[in-house]
Short mmCIF file of C-alpha atoms in Angstrom, two decimals:
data_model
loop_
_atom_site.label_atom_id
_atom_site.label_comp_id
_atom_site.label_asym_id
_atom_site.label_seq_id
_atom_site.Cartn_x
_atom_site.Cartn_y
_atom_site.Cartn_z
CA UNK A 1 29.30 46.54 43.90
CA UNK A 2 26.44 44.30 43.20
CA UNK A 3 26.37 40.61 44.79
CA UNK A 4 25.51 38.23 42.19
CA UNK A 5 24.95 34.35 41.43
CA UNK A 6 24.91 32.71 38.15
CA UNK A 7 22.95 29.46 37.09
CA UNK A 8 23.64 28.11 33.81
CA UNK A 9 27.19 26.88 35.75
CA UNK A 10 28.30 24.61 38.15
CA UNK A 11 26.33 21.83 37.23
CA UNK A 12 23.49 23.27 37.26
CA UNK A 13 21.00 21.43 34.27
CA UNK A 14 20.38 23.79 31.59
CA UNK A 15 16.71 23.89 29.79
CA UNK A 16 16.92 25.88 26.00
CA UNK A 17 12.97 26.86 26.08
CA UNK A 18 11.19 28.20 23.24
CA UNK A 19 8.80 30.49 24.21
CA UNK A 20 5.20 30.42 21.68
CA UNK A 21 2.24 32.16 22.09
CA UNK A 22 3.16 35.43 23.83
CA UNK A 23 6.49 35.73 22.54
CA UNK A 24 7.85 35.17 19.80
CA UNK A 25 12.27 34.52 20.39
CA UNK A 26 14.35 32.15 22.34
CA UNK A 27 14.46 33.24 25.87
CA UNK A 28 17.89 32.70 26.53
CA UNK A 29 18.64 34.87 29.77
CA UNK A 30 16.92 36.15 32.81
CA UNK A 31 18.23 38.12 36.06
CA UNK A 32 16.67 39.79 38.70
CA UNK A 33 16.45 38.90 42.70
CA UNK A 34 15.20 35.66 43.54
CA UNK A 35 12.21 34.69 45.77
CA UNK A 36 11.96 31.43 48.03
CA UNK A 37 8.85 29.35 48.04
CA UNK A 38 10.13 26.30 50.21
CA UNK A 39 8.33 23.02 50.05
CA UNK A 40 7.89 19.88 47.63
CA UNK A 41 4.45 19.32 46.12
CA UNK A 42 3.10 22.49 45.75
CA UNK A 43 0.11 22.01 43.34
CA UNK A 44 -1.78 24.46 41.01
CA UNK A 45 -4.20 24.64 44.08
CA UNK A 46 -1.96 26.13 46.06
CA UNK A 47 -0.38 28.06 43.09
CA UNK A 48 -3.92 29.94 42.45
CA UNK A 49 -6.99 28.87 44.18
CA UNK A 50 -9.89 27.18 42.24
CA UNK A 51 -11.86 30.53 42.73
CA UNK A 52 -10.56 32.49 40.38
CA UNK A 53 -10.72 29.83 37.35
CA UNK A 54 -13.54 31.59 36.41
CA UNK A 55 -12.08 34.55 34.81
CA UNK A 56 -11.97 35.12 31.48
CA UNK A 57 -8.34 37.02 31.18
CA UNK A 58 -5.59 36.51 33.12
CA UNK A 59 -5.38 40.26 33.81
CA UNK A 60 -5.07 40.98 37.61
CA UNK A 61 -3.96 37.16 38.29
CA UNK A 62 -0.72 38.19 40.37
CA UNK A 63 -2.83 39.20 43.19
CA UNK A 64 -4.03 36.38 44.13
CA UNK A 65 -0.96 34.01 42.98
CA UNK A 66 -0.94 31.67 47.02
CA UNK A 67 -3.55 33.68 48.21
CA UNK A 68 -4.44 30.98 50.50
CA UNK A 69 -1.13 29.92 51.91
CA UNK A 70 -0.91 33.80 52.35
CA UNK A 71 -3.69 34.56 54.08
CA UNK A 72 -3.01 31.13 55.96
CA UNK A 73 0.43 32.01 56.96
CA UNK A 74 -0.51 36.21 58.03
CA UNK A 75 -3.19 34.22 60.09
CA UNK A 76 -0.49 32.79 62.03
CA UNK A 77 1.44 35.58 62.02
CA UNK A 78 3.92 34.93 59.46
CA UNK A 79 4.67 36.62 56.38
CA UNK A 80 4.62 34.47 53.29
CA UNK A 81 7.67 34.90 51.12
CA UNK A 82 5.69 37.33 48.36
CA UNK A 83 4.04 39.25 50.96
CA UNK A 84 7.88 40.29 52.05
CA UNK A 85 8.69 44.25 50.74
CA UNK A 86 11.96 43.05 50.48
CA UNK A 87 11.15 40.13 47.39
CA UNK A 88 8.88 42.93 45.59
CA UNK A 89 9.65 43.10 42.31
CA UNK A 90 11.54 39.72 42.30
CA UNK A 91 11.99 37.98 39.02
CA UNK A 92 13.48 34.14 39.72
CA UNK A 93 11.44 31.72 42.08
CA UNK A 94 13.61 29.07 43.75
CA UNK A 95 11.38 25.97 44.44
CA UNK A 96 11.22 22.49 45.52
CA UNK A 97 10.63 19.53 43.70
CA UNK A 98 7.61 18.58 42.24
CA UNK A 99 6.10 21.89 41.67
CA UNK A 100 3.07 22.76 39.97
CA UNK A 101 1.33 19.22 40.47
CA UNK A 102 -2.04 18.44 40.38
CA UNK A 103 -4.93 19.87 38.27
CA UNK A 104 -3.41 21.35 34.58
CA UNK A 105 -4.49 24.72 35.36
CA UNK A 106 -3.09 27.60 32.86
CA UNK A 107 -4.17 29.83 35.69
CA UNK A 108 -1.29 29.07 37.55
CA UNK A 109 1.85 29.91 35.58
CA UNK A 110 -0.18 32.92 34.42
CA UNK A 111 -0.36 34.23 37.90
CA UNK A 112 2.87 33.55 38.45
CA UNK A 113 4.45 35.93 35.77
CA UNK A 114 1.76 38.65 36.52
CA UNK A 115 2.89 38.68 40.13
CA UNK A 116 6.71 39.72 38.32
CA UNK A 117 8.48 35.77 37.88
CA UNK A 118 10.01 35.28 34.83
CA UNK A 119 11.45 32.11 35.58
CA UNK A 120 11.09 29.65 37.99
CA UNK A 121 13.92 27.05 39.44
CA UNK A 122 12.97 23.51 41.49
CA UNK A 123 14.48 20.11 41.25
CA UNK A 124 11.53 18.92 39.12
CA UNK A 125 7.69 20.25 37.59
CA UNK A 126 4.97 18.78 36.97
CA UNK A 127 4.97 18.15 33.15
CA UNK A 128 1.83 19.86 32.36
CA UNK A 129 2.47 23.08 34.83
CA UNK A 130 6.04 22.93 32.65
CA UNK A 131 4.26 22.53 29.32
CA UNK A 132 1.83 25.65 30.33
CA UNK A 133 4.56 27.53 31.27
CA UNK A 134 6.71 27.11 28.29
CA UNK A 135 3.35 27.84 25.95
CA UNK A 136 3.90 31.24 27.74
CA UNK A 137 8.00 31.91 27.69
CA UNK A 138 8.35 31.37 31.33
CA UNK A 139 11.26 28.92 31.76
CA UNK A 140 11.22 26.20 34.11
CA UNK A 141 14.74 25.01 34.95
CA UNK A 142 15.96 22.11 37.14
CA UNK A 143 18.66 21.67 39.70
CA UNK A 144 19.74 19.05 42.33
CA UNK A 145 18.38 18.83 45.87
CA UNK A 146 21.69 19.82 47.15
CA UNK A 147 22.20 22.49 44.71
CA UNK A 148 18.56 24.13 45.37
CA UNK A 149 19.47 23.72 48.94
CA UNK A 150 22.54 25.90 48.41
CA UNK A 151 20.47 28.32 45.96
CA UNK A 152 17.75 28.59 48.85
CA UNK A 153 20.14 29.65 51.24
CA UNK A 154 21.97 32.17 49.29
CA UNK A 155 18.69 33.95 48.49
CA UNK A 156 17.38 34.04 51.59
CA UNK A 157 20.85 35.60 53.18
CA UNK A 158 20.77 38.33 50.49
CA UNK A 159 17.28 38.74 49.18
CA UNK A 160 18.91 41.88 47.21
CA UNK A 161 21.42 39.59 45.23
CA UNK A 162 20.97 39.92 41.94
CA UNK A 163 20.80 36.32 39.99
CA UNK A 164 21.83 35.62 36.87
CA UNK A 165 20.22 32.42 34.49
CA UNK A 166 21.59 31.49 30.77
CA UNK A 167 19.35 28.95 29.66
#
């Protein structure tokens, strides 16, 4: 038997997005394993460096989605949380609050559904990083502090859970 979790209950806010562009229904459900990206304030920056603004399709984006805190972190000997084999394939990122600030780069939510995410959770987003993500069916949903705390933790003791999220 499969260990699962399901958002959409306990409290947790639900978000009915409308996906445009790309797709053309109501994305109402997504499941897969979740990935943790801990911190508050993560900007676009961070999300996709400035470097690779310059291309003219999004193709091959996912490569390069926190290349720098990557590279930063394997510097230091420490494996960032999408450099782990066991988070490949991955399809819900649990964040913190704030995420996506700074410069309104499409880039970013772009890379971050070419790496595999097809949602993202945190306890807030920056409204334009939410707007670009929506404009590309990627749902951004919100929860508490103390319930992304709890989410957090649950994903990283079993990174194989499977998640479940009715928006």
């Amino acid at each position: 038997s499969r260990t699962g979790h399901r958002l959409g209950q306990s409290g947790v806010r639900k978000q009915r997005v409308m996906a445009t562009s790309h797709q053309s229904s109501k994305i109402s459900h997504v499941s897969g394993r979740a990935v943790v990206v801990r911190g508050d304030d993560i900007d676009t920056d961070r999300i996709i460096p400035a470097r690779y603004l310059k291309t003219i399709t999004f193709d091959g984006l996912g490569d390069h989605v926190f290349e720098d805190d990557r590279r930063q972190l394997s510097e230091r000997g420490i494996t960032h949380p999408f450099d782990e084999p066991r988070h490949a394939g991955a399809r819900i990122l649990l964040a913190g609050s704030n995420f996506g600030c700074g410069s309104s780069r499409e880039h970013a939510p772009q890379s971050i559904t070419r790496w595999g995410i097809k949602a993202i959770v945190a306890v807030s987003f920056a409204e334009i990083f939410a707007g670009n993500s929506l404009m590309i069916g990627l749902p951004c949903a919100t929860v508490t502090d103390q319930q992304r705390e709890q989410l957090m933790a649950a994903a990283e003791a079993n990174p194989a859970a499977e998640w479940s999220i009715d928006l």
